[in-house]
mmCIF file of C-alpha atoms and ligand atoms in Angstrom:
data_model
loop_
_atom_site.group_PDB
_atom_site.id
_atom_site.type_symbol
_atom_site.label_atom_id
_atom_site.label_comp_id
_atom_site.label_asym_id
_atom_site.label_seq_id
_atom_site.Cartn_x
_atom_site.Cartn_y
_atom_site.Cartn_z
ATOM 1 C CA UNK A 30 0.000 0.000 0.000
ATOM 2 C CA UNK A 31 1.363 3.410 -0.947
ATOM 3 C CA UNK A 32 1.804 6.186 1.580
ATOM 4 C CA UNK A 33 -1.013 8.315 0.162
ATOM 5 C CA UNK A 34 -3.363 5.336 0.083
ATOM 6 C CA UNK A 35 -2.420 4.366 3.645
ATOM 7 C CA UNK A 36 -3.263 7.897 4.793
ATOM 8 C CA UNK A 37 -6.416 8.233 2.737
ATOM 9 C CA UNK A 38 -5.076 11.215 0.794
ATOM 10 C CA UNK A 39 -5.926 10.635 -2.854
ATOM 11 C CA UNK A 40 -3.458 11.902 -5.464
ATOM 12 C CA UNK A 41 -5.099 14.570 -7.614
ATOM 13 C CA UNK A 42 -4.697 15.734 -11.187
ATOM 14 C CA UNK A 43 -3.490 19.297 -10.856
ATOM 15 C CA UNK A 44 -4.884 21.585 -13.566
ATOM 16 C CA UNK A 45 -4.235 24.704 -11.465
ATOM 17 C CA UNK A 46 -0.528 25.092 -12.144
ATOM 18 C CA UNK A 47 2.427 25.380 -9.788
ATOM 19 C CA UNK A 48 0.327 26.010 -6.694
ATOM 20 C CA UNK A 49 1.985 25.010 -3.451
ATOM 21 C CA UNK A 50 -1.258 23.788 -1.881
ATOM 22 C CA UNK A 51 -1.266 20.887 -4.364
ATOM 23 C CA UNK A 52 2.475 20.275 -4.243
ATOM 24 C CA UNK A 53 3.747 22.965 -6.607
ATOM 25 C CA UNK A 54 5.564 20.764 -9.093
ATOM 26 C CA UNK A 55 6.946 17.263 -9.472
ATOM 27 C CA UNK A 56 10.662 16.604 -9.158
ATOM 28 C CA UNK A 57 12.340 14.668 -11.961
ATOM 29 C CA UNK A 58 13.758 11.157 -11.366
ATOM 30 C CA UNK A 59 17.272 12.647 -11.712
ATOM 31 C CA UNK A 60 16.554 15.203 -8.968
ATOM 32 C CA UNK A 61 15.199 12.483 -6.692
ATOM 33 C CA UNK A 62 18.290 10.334 -7.301
ATOM 34 C CA UNK A 63 20.588 13.263 -6.499
ATOM 35 C CA UNK A 64 18.674 13.970 -3.295
ATOM 36 C CA UNK A 65 18.916 10.348 -2.257
ATOM 37 C CA UNK A 66 22.664 10.410 -2.840
ATOM 38 C CA UNK A 67 23.045 13.642 -0.863
ATOM 39 C CA UNK A 68 21.046 12.221 2.027
ATOM 40 C CA UNK A 69 23.263 9.150 2.307
ATOM 41 C CA UNK A 70 26.337 10.986 3.645
ATOM 42 C CA UNK A 71 27.206 13.455 6.360
ATOM 43 C CA UNK A 72 28.908 16.574 5.011
ATOM 44 C CA UNK A 73 30.055 19.966 6.273
ATOM 45 C CA UNK A 74 26.867 21.968 5.604
ATOM 46 C CA UNK A 75 28.673 25.326 5.572
ATOM 47 C CA UNK A 76 31.142 24.075 2.997
ATOM 48 C CA UNK A 77 28.286 22.637 0.908
ATOM 49 C CA UNK A 78 26.397 25.948 1.042
ATOM 50 C CA UNK A 79 29.516 27.902 -0.032
ATOM 51 C CA UNK A 80 30.383 25.565 -2.894
ATOM 52 C CA UNK A 81 26.784 25.587 -4.072
ATOM 53 C CA UNK A 82 26.761 29.373 -3.892
ATOM 54 C CA UNK A 83 29.703 29.532 -6.290
ATOM 55 C CA UNK A 84 28.391 26.808 -8.597
ATOM 56 C CA UNK A 85 24.877 28.267 -8.807
ATOM 57 C CA UNK A 86 26.263 31.787 -9.268
ATOM 58 C CA UNK A 87 28.266 30.568 -12.240
ATOM 59 C CA UNK A 88 25.354 28.655 -13.741
ATOM 60 C CA UNK A 89 23.037 31.657 -13.429
ATOM 61 C CA UNK A 90 25.585 34.377 -14.372
ATOM 62 C CA UNK A 91 25.348 36.054 -10.996
ATOM 63 C CA UNK A 92 27.923 37.319 -8.488
ATOM 64 C CA UNK A 93 26.603 35.005 -5.808
ATOM 65 C CA UNK A 94 23.722 32.688 -4.938
ATOM 66 C CA UNK A 95 22.185 31.232 -1.806
ATOM 67 C CA UNK A 96 19.907 28.222 -1.471
ATOM 68 C CA UNK A 97 17.239 28.649 1.178
ATOM 69 C CA UNK A 98 14.086 26.911 2.368
ATOM 70 C CA UNK A 99 11.585 28.584 0.008
ATOM 71 C CA UNK A 100 11.014 31.974 -1.567
ATOM 72 C CA UNK A 101 9.177 33.385 1.441
ATOM 73 C CA UNK A 102 12.104 32.809 3.730
ATOM 74 C CA UNK A 103 14.355 33.960 0.880
ATOM 75 C CA UNK A 104 12.660 37.365 0.998
ATOM 76 C CA UNK A 105 13.045 37.449 4.783
ATOM 77 C CA UNK A 106 16.744 36.540 4.608
ATOM 78 C CA UNK A 107 17.420 39.014 1.782
ATOM 79 C CA UNK A 108 15.948 41.873 3.777
ATOM 80 C CA UNK A 109 17.761 40.661 6.893
ATOM 81 C CA UNK A 110 21.071 40.896 5.008
ATOM 82 C CA UNK A 111 20.146 44.380 3.760
ATOM 83 C CA UNK A 112 19.322 45.504 7.315
ATOM 84 C CA UNK A 113 22.589 44.117 8.704
ATOM 85 C CA UNK A 114 24.544 45.873 5.954
ATOM 86 C CA UNK A 115 22.732 49.152 6.529
ATOM 87 C CA UNK A 116 23.351 49.053 10.283
ATOM 88 C CA UNK A 117 26.955 47.992 9.764
ATOM 89 C CA UNK A 118 26.574 45.059 12.163
ATOM 90 C CA UNK A 119 26.646 41.312 11.978
ATOM 91 C CA UNK A 120 23.162 39.790 11.958
ATOM 92 C CA UNK A 121 23.831 38.216 15.364
ATOM 93 C CA UNK A 122 24.467 41.669 16.846
ATOM 94 C CA UNK A 123 21.306 43.331 15.551
ATOM 95 C CA UNK A 124 19.102 44.586 18.379
ATOM 96 C CA UNK A 125 15.321 44.985 18.381
ATOM 97 C CA UNK A 126 16.010 48.689 18.077
ATOM 98 C CA UNK A 127 18.011 48.082 14.890
ATOM 99 C CA UNK A 128 14.984 46.415 13.333
ATOM 100 C CA UNK A 129 12.468 49.023 14.559
ATOM 101 C CA UNK A 130 14.584 51.819 13.161
ATOM 102 C CA UNK A 131 15.175 50.163 9.788
ATOM 103 C CA UNK A 132 12.892 51.191 6.966
ATOM 104 C CA UNK A 133 11.823 49.229 3.898
ATOM 105 C CA UNK A 134 10.174 51.104 1.034
ATOM 106 C CA UNK A 135 7.451 49.420 -1.004
ATOM 107 C CA UNK A 136 4.565 50.379 -3.259
ATOM 108 C CA UNK A 137 1.028 49.659 -2.105
ATOM 109 C CA UNK A 138 0.388 47.997 -5.464
ATOM 110 C CA UNK A 139 2.896 45.338 -4.377
ATOM 111 C CA UNK A 140 1.144 44.318 -1.154
ATOM 112 C CA UNK A 141 0.429 40.595 -1.408
ATOM 113 C CA UNK A 142 -0.298 37.509 0.710
ATOM 114 C CA UNK A 143 3.421 36.698 1.020
ATOM 115 C CA UNK A 144 4.572 40.081 2.304
ATOM 116 C CA UNK A 145 3.926 39.168 5.944
ATOM 117 C CA UNK A 146 7.677 38.584 6.119
ATOM 118 C CA UNK A 147 8.053 42.373 6.063
ATOM 119 C CA UNK A 148 5.919 42.684 9.194
ATOM 120 C CA UNK A 149 7.695 39.795 10.842
ATOM 121 C CA UNK A 150 11.041 41.544 10.504
ATOM 122 C CA UNK A 151 9.663 44.338 12.669
ATOM 123 C CA UNK A 152 10.912 47.050 10.330
ATOM 124 C CA UNK A 153 9.099 50.274 9.540
ATOM 125 C CA UNK A 154 7.262 49.876 6.236
ATOM 126 C CA UNK A 155 7.252 53.012 4.147
ATOM 127 C CA UNK A 156 4.376 52.518 1.719
ATOM 128 C CA UNK A 157 4.124 54.614 -1.424
ATOM 129 C CA UNK A 158 1.297 55.587 -3.793
ATOM 130 C CA UNK A 159 -2.038 53.703 -3.932
ATOM 131 C CA UNK A 160 -3.158 50.079 -4.187
ATOM 132 C CA UNK A 161 -4.186 50.441 -7.829
ATOM 133 C CA UNK A 162 -2.258 53.465 -8.898
ATOM 134 C CA UNK A 163 1.225 54.908 -8.795
ATOM 135 C CA UNK A 164 1.849 58.587 -9.275
ATOM 136 C CA UNK A 165 3.658 59.948 -12.306
ATOM 137 C CA UNK A 166 7.131 59.977 -10.812
ATOM 138 C CA UNK A 167 7.867 56.798 -8.826
ATOM 139 C CA UNK A 168 11.592 57.660 -8.815
ATOM 140 C CA UNK A 169 10.820 60.962 -7.145
ATOM 141 C CA UNK A 170 8.515 59.249 -4.654
ATOM 142 C CA UNK A 171 11.244 56.791 -3.674
ATOM 143 C CA UNK A 172 13.914 59.451 -3.365
ATOM 144 C CA UNK A 173 11.609 61.564 -1.186
ATOM 145 C CA UNK A 174 10.974 58.546 1.071
ATOM 146 C CA UNK A 175 14.629 57.610 1.604
ATOM 147 C CA UNK A 176 16.088 58.376 5.025
ATOM 148 C CA UNK A 177 19.395 57.379 6.656
ATOM 149 C CA UNK A 178 17.530 54.323 8.018
ATOM 150 C CA UNK A 179 16.277 52.989 4.664
ATOM 151 C CA UNK A 180 17.582 49.442 4.341
ATOM 152 C CA UNK A 181 15.983 48.335 1.059
ATOM 153 C CA UNK A 182 13.269 48.759 -1.515
ATOM 154 C CA UNK A 183 11.016 45.722 -1.827
ATOM 155 C CA UNK A 184 9.646 44.983 -5.313
ATOM 156 C CA UNK A 185 7.245 42.267 -6.476
ATOM 157 C CA UNK A 186 7.061 40.580 -9.874
ATOM 158 C CA UNK A 187 3.944 38.429 -9.861
ATOM 159 C CA UNK A 188 0.340 38.038 -10.906
ATOM 160 C CA UNK A 189 -0.446 39.617 -7.514
ATOM 161 C CA UNK A 190 0.770 43.028 -8.670
ATOM 162 C CA UNK A 191 -2.055 45.553 -9.081
ATOM 163 C CA UNK A 192 -2.434 47.604 -12.234
ATOM 164 C CA UNK A 193 -0.569 50.872 -12.078
ATOM 165 C CA UNK A 194 2.486 49.498 -10.258
ATOM 166 C CA UNK A 195 5.753 51.296 -11.049
ATOM 167 C CA UNK A 196 8.179 49.894 -13.619
ATOM 168 C CA UNK A 197 11.094 47.926 -12.188
ATOM 169 C CA UNK A 198 13.536 50.053 -14.214
ATOM 170 C CA UNK A 199 12.287 53.244 -12.515
ATOM 171 C CA UNK A 200 12.612 51.691 -9.074
ATOM 172 C CA UNK A 201 16.127 50.448 -9.825
ATOM 173 C CA UNK A 202 17.133 53.879 -11.063
ATOM 174 C CA UNK A 203 15.912 55.600 -7.903
ATOM 175 C CA UNK A 204 17.431 52.953 -5.629
ATOM 176 C CA UNK A 205 20.783 53.295 -7.386
ATOM 177 C CA UNK A 206 20.719 57.050 -6.972
ATOM 178 C CA UNK A 207 19.970 56.644 -3.266
ATOM 179 C CA UNK A 208 22.419 53.719 -2.918
ATOM 180 C CA UNK A 209 19.888 51.376 -1.388
ATOM 181 C CA UNK A 210 19.445 47.758 -2.474
ATOM 182 C CA UNK A 211 16.399 46.442 -4.341
ATOM 183 C CA UNK A 212 15.082 43.100 -3.061
ATOM 184 C CA UNK A 213 12.849 41.430 -5.628
ATOM 185 C CA UNK A 214 10.302 38.725 -4.875
ATOM 186 C CA UNK A 215 10.162 36.884 -8.205
ATOM 187 C CA UNK A 216 9.113 33.580 -6.635
ATOM 188 C CA UNK A 217 7.004 32.320 -9.534
ATOM 189 C CA UNK A 218 8.771 34.141 -12.374
ATOM 190 C CA UNK A 219 10.376 31.051 -13.902
ATOM 191 C CA UNK A 220 9.990 30.500 -16.820
ATOM 192 C CA UNK A 221 11.389 32.339 -18.652
ATOM 193 C CA UNK A 222 14.761 30.874 -17.679
ATOM 194 C CA UNK A 223 16.505 34.191 -18.464
ATOM 195 C CA UNK A 224 14.941 35.716 -15.360
ATOM 196 C CA UNK A 225 17.618 33.878 -13.371
ATOM 197 C CA UNK A 226 20.053 36.560 -14.560
ATOM 198 C CA UNK A 227 17.944 39.265 -16.263
ATOM 199 C CA UNK A 228 16.703 40.932 -13.063
ATOM 200 C CA UNK A 229 20.127 41.158 -11.466
ATOM 201 C CA UNK A 230 21.689 42.278 -14.768
ATOM 202 C CA UNK A 231 19.106 45.086 -14.811
ATOM 203 C CA UNK A 232 20.252 46.227 -11.367
ATOM 204 C CA UNK A 233 18.243 44.270 -8.801
ATOM 205 C CA UNK A 234 20.517 43.513 -5.843
ATOM 206 C CA UNK A 235 18.835 40.300 -4.735
ATOM 207 C CA UNK A 236 16.243 38.319 -6.708
ATOM 208 C CA UNK A 237 14.358 35.523 -4.958
ATOM 209 C CA UNK A 238 12.837 32.477 -6.680
ATOM 210 C CA UNK A 239 10.856 29.549 -5.366
ATOM 211 C CA UNK A 240 12.545 26.176 -5.861
ATOM 212 C CA UNK A 241 9.278 24.280 -5.607
ATOM 213 C CA UNK A 242 7.387 25.875 -8.475
ATOM 214 C CA UNK A 243 8.419 25.521 -12.085
ATOM 215 C CA UNK A 244 12.099 25.035 -11.228
ATOM 216 C CA UNK A 245 10.870 21.619 -10.116
ATOM 217 C CA UNK A 246 13.219 21.445 -7.162
ATOM 218 C CA UNK A 247 12.169 20.335 -3.677
ATOM 219 C CA UNK A 248 8.965 22.003 -2.420
ATOM 220 C CA UNK A 249 10.828 23.393 0.536
ATOM 221 C CA UNK A 250 13.613 25.099 -1.392
ATOM 222 C CA UNK A 251 14.250 28.570 -2.694
ATOM 223 C CA UNK A 252 16.989 30.490 -4.434
ATOM 224 C CA UNK A 253 18.460 33.940 -3.886
ATOM 225 C CA UNK A 254 20.781 35.352 -6.555
ATOM 226 C CA UNK A 255 22.664 38.617 -6.771
ATOM 227 C CA UNK A 256 24.988 40.780 -4.701
ATOM 228 C CA UNK A 257 28.061 39.046 -3.266
ATOM 229 C CA UNK A 258 28.259 41.537 -0.405
ATOM 230 C CA UNK A 259 24.727 40.699 0.734
ATOM 231 C CA UNK A 260 24.908 36.961 0.103
ATOM 232 C CA UNK A 261 28.217 36.782 2.020
ATOM 233 C CA UNK A 262 26.204 37.894 5.054
ATOM 234 C CA UNK A 263 23.831 34.969 4.543
ATOM 235 C CA UNK A 264 26.657 32.498 4.001
ATOM 236 C CA UNK A 265 27.974 33.530 7.398
ATOM 237 C CA UNK A 266 24.681 33.922 9.274
ATOM 238 C CA UNK A 267 22.148 31.767 7.418
ATOM 239 C CA UNK A 268 21.504 28.096 8.103
ATOM 240 C CA UNK A 269 23.211 26.216 9.814
ATOM 241 C CA UNK A 270 24.352 29.127 12.016
ATOM 242 C CA UNK A 271 22.331 29.516 15.209
ATOM 243 C CA UNK A 272 19.980 32.462 15.467
ATOM 244 C CA UNK A 273 18.102 33.824 12.485
ATOM 245 C CA UNK A 274 19.625 31.387 10.036
ATOM 246 C CA UNK A 275 18.499 28.437 12.073
ATOM 247 C CA UNK A 276 14.836 29.378 11.802
ATOM 248 C CA UNK A 277 15.114 28.713 8.099
ATOM 249 C CA UNK A 278 16.579 25.255 7.974
ATOM 250 C CA UNK A 279 17.390 23.809 4.589
ATOM 251 C CA UNK A 280 18.530 20.207 4.403
ATOM 252 C CA UNK A 281 21.453 18.995 2.336
ATOM 253 C CA UNK A 282 18.958 16.968 0.299
ATOM 254 C CA UNK A 283 17.066 20.152 -0.592
ATOM 255 C CA UNK A 284 20.286 21.967 -1.428
ATOM 256 C CA UNK A 285 21.422 19.138 -3.701
ATOM 257 C CA UNK A 286 17.920 18.763 -5.132
ATOM 258 C CA UNK A 287 17.633 22.426 -6.035
ATOM 259 C CA UNK A 288 21.095 22.391 -7.614
ATOM 260 C CA UNK A 289 20.175 19.318 -9.639
ATOM 261 C CA UNK A 290 16.800 20.760 -10.702
ATOM 262 C CA UNK A 291 18.420 24.053 -11.647
ATOM 263 C CA UNK A 292 20.933 22.348 -13.940
ATOM 264 C CA UNK A 293 18.090 20.472 -15.614
ATOM 265 C CA UNK A 294 16.013 23.643 -15.913
ATOM 266 C CA UNK A 295 18.909 25.435 -17.612
ATOM 267 C CA UNK A 296 19.445 22.539 -20.032
ATOM 268 C CA UNK A 297 15.738 21.998 -20.757
ATOM 269 C CA UNK A 298 14.188 22.649 -24.156
ATOM 270 C CA UNK A 299 11.892 25.508 -23.154
ATOM 271 C CA UNK A 300 10.599 25.948 -26.700
ATOM 272 C CA UNK A 301 9.458 22.303 -26.740
ATOM 273 C CA UNK A 302 7.748 22.949 -23.421
ATOM 274 C CA UNK A 303 5.832 25.879 -24.906
ATOM 275 C CA UNK A 304 4.882 23.766 -27.927
ATOM 276 C CA UNK A 305 3.545 21.042 -25.621
ATOM 277 C CA UNK A 306 1.462 23.637 -23.776
ATOM 278 C CA UNK A 307 0.135 25.018 -27.085
ATOM 279 C CA UNK A 308 -0.763 21.471 -28.177
ATOM 280 C CA UNK A 309 -2.608 20.840 -24.928
ATOM 281 C CA UNK A 310 -4.535 24.091 -25.378
ATOM 282 C CA UNK A 311 -5.359 23.130 -28.982
ATOM 283 C CA UNK A 312 -6.514 19.673 -27.860
ATOM 284 C CA UNK A 313 -8.873 21.166 -25.271
ATOM 285 C CA UNK A 314 -10.199 23.708 -27.753
ATOM 286 C CA UNK A 315 -10.867 20.903 -30.236
ATOM 287 C CA UNK A 316 -12.536 18.617 -27.735
ATOM 288 C CA UNK A 317 -14.679 21.270 -26.031
ATOM 289 C CA UNK A 318 -15.286 23.588 -29.005
ATOM 290 C CA UNK A 319 -18.883 23.756 -30.240
ATOM 291 C CA UNK A 320 -20.232 22.360 -26.951
ATOM 292 C CA UNK A 321 -23.442 24.049 -25.762
ATOM 293 C CA UNK A 322 -21.961 24.787 -22.319
ATOM 294 C CA UNK A 323 -18.256 25.466 -22.942
ATOM 295 C CA UNK A 324 -16.425 28.144 -24.861
ATOM 296 C CA UNK A 325 -12.720 27.127 -24.716
ATOM 297 C CA UNK A 326 -10.284 30.006 -25.278
ATOM 298 C CA UNK A 327 -6.503 30.359 -25.274
ATOM 299 C CA UNK A 328 -5.373 32.546 -22.377
ATOM 300 C CA UNK A 329 -1.870 34.041 -22.324
ATOM 301 C CA UNK A 330 0.176 34.661 -20.268
ATOM 302 C CA UNK A 331 -0.961 32.671 -17.243
ATOM 303 C CA UNK A 332 -1.896 33.816 -13.737
ATOM 304 C CA UNK A 333 1.712 34.184 -12.632
ATOM 305 C CA UNK A 334 2.609 36.158 -15.754
ATOM 306 C CA UNK A 335 4.612 33.217 -17.109
ATOM 307 C CA UNK A 336 4.872 32.939 -20.924
ATOM 308 C CA UNK A 337 2.913 29.675 -21.085
ATOM 309 C CA UNK A 338 -0.625 29.500 -22.532
ATOM 310 C CA UNK A 339 -3.527 27.915 -20.687
ATOM 311 C CA UNK A 340 -7.137 27.098 -21.492
ATOM 312 C CA UNK A 341 -9.813 29.493 -20.330
ATOM 313 C CA UNK A 342 -13.175 27.732 -20.487
ATOM 314 C CA UNK A 343 -16.004 30.239 -20.419
ATOM 315 C CA UNK A 344 -19.422 28.946 -19.458
ATOM 316 C CA UNK A 345 -22.115 29.909 -21.915
ATOM 317 C CA UNK A 346 -25.089 29.576 -19.593
ATOM 318 C CA UNK A 347 -25.773 31.432 -16.393
ATOM 319 C CA UNK A 348 -27.370 28.403 -14.717
ATOM 320 C CA UNK A 349 -24.182 26.356 -14.465
ATOM 321 C CA UNK A 350 -21.389 28.133 -12.570
ATOM 322 C CA UNK A 351 -17.684 27.395 -12.449
ATOM 323 C CA UNK A 352 -18.304 26.321 -8.830
ATOM 324 C CA UNK A 353 -20.555 23.514 -10.107
ATOM 325 C CA UNK A 354 -18.000 22.381 -12.695
ATOM 326 C CA UNK A 355 -15.102 22.495 -10.218
ATOM 327 C CA UNK A 356 -17.166 20.464 -7.727
ATOM 328 C CA UNK A 357 -17.922 17.929 -10.455
ATOM 329 C CA UNK A 358 -14.235 17.661 -11.447
ATOM 330 C CA UNK A 359 -13.103 17.368 -7.822
ATOM 331 C CA UNK A 360 -15.676 14.645 -7.096
ATOM 332 C CA UNK A 361 -14.310 12.336 -9.808
ATOM 333 C CA UNK A 362 -11.657 9.690 -9.440
ATOM 334 C CA UNK A 363 -8.935 10.765 -9.549
ATOM 335 C CA UNK A 364 -10.028 14.225 -8.406
ATOM 336 C CA UNK A 365 -9.209 17.024 -10.828
ATOM 337 C CA UNK A 366 -8.360 20.398 -9.290
ATOM 338 C CA UNK A 367 -8.780 23.486 -11.442
ATOM 339 C CA UNK A 368 -8.951 27.228 -10.803
ATOM 340 C CA UNK A 369 -12.008 29.370 -11.475
ATOM 341 C CA UNK A 370 -11.854 32.672 -13.334
ATOM 342 C CA UNK A 371 -14.923 33.927 -11.471
ATOM 343 C CA UNK A 372 -18.383 32.332 -11.479
ATOM 344 C CA UNK A 373 -18.576 32.092 -15.276
ATOM 345 C CA UNK A 374 -15.415 30.266 -16.199
ATOM 346 C CA UNK A 375 -12.347 28.272 -15.193
ATOM 347 C CA UNK A 376 -8.790 27.588 -16.309
ATOM 348 C CA UNK A 377 -6.918 24.436 -17.259
ATOM 349 C CA UNK A 378 -3.174 25.013 -16.947
ATOM 350 C CA UNK A 379 -0.883 22.721 -19.018
ATOM 351 C CA UNK A 380 2.150 23.556 -16.854
ATOM 352 C CA UNK A 381 1.361 20.773 -14.423
ATOM 353 C CA UNK A 382 -0.485 18.450 -16.832
ATOM 354 C CA UNK A 383 0.487 15.835 -19.383
ATOM 355 C CA UNK A 384 -1.304 15.632 -22.707
ATOM 356 C CA UNK A 385 -3.057 12.454 -21.485
ATOM 357 C CA UNK A 386 -4.289 14.245 -18.363
ATOM 358 C CA UNK A 387 -5.606 17.179 -20.402
ATOM 359 C CA UNK A 388 -7.493 14.691 -22.564
ATOM 360 C CA UNK A 389 -8.898 12.931 -19.499
ATOM 361 C CA UNK A 390 -10.106 16.246 -18.063
ATOM 362 C CA UNK A 391 -11.802 17.221 -21.335
ATOM 363 C CA UNK A 392 -13.488 13.821 -21.565
ATOM 364 C CA UNK A 393 -14.771 14.255 -18.070
ATOM 365 C CA UNK A 394 -16.046 17.742 -18.886
ATOM 366 C CA UNK A 395 -17.939 16.260 -21.848
ATOM 367 C CA UNK A 396 -19.594 13.854 -19.375
ATOM 368 C CA UNK A 397 -21.010 16.733 -17.334
ATOM 369 C CA UNK A 398 -24.767 16.568 -17.752
ATOM 370 C CA UNK A 399 -26.353 18.034 -14.679
ATOM 371 C CA UNK A 400 -25.555 20.240 -11.721
ATOM 372 C CA UNK A 401 -24.215 17.949 -8.975
ATOM 373 C CA UNK A 402 -25.943 17.943 -5.583
ATOM 374 C CA UNK A 403 -24.060 19.668 -2.794
ATOM 375 C CA UNK A 404 -21.996 22.790 -2.620
ATOM 376 C CA UNK A 405 -20.315 24.714 -5.388
ATOM 377 C CA UNK A 406 -16.541 24.500 -5.052
ATOM 378 C CA UNK A 407 -14.280 27.474 -5.602
ATOM 379 C CA UNK A 408 -10.544 27.299 -5.612
ATOM 380 C CA UNK A 409 -8.727 28.497 -2.548
ATOM 381 C CA UNK A 410 -5.059 29.279 -2.958
HETATM 382 C C1 LIG B 524 4.905 31.287 -4.332
HETATM 383 C C2 LIG B 524 5.294 32.650 -3.930
HETATM 384 C C3 LIG B 524 6.019 32.871 -2.758
HETATM 385 C C4 LIG B 524 6.378 31.757 -1.798
HETATM 386 O O1 LIG B 524 7.284 30.850 -2.348
HETATM 387 P P1 LIG B 524 7.696 29.573 -1.476
HETATM 388 O O2 LIG B 524 8.849 28.994 -2.217
HETATM 389 O O3 LIG B 524 6.486 28.684 -1.477
HETATM 390 O O4 LIG B 524 8.054 30.058 -0.123
HETATM 391 C C5 LIG B 524 6.386 34.155 -2.426
HETATM 392 N N1 LIG B 524 6.063 35.188 -3.215
HETATM 393 C C6 LIG B 524 5.344 35.027 -4.354
HETATM 394 C C7 LIG B 524 5.032 36.214 -5.192
HETATM 395 C C8 LIG B 524 4.937 33.747 -4.755
HETATM 396 O O5 LIG B 524 4.241 33.582 -5.883
#
């Protein structure tokens, strides 16, 4: 009996994409083999982290790199390094007062469900502009907000960004003028693979990626790339050092797994990947096209802003809602999990599907005849 069967947790077909609540992504057999090998020996974790920093920096054309336990803690650690640098102290010597006095600038259009790390650091958040609107001169706004205590500007690249957010280039320009680092949460911004070096080449000081999304590394891994001066602080004070670093443990298996997945991601045929996604979208449009209930459309880019198409199925009648369809898909065996686009439609995302799974989902959708009893289901991320 398999572990999931033993626990009564049925494996699902994930049509939502690289969402952590369904596992994010699947590691390749090569990654799993490399993790198994890494787990079989004791090693000096600090030495491993340093060697990986150099190797990953080289692979991603960056000054330095740091493997951490996920993008959220990557953002925390990046800002921690920026605070330590600003205060001219080692992380271990930072007082509560050092945190209270430190300021991090961000735009209200970048507030998002992951930014709780900013509150947790205990820094003063200096919020600019409006949730759905930035003023004409974001550079000027940043420069006016900078004080001797400004430790960093936080920037978000994600589907969570509200319309009207300032351009990254403007923020970089202002931050450069004021000599403060830009910390970028780009957790889900892979693909495109070039983002591993494009952000830092454009002037971002630290860019943070999730290892457990499309990089297909371990769920509990993340990657920081960028400034050697800042990452040196993390190499000294991050895991396995006691204190702040120790809160964010990252096992040698995860480190090796992320390294392995990264090499495979860099070597992957990303054009073939896009073609596969286009073919899945075409298959769904063929199978569902002309149906009285479904209007299958190609949607691009996807919810994270990644350059991969997905299927947007619009419902033609007001009586059947996406909540009914999602409940029907989730009640099947195996359960299919998809994301709604509001009450009148839903998405099927090829990123986490095989062609055979897309076909299975479409077949099941063709079997939908009546509104199932029970509650409508909406996706909760
Ligand atoms: C997914 C995501 C995170 C969290 O990444 P983890 O690797 O799961 O910690 C943080 N920020 C954004 C914008 C994300 O999309």
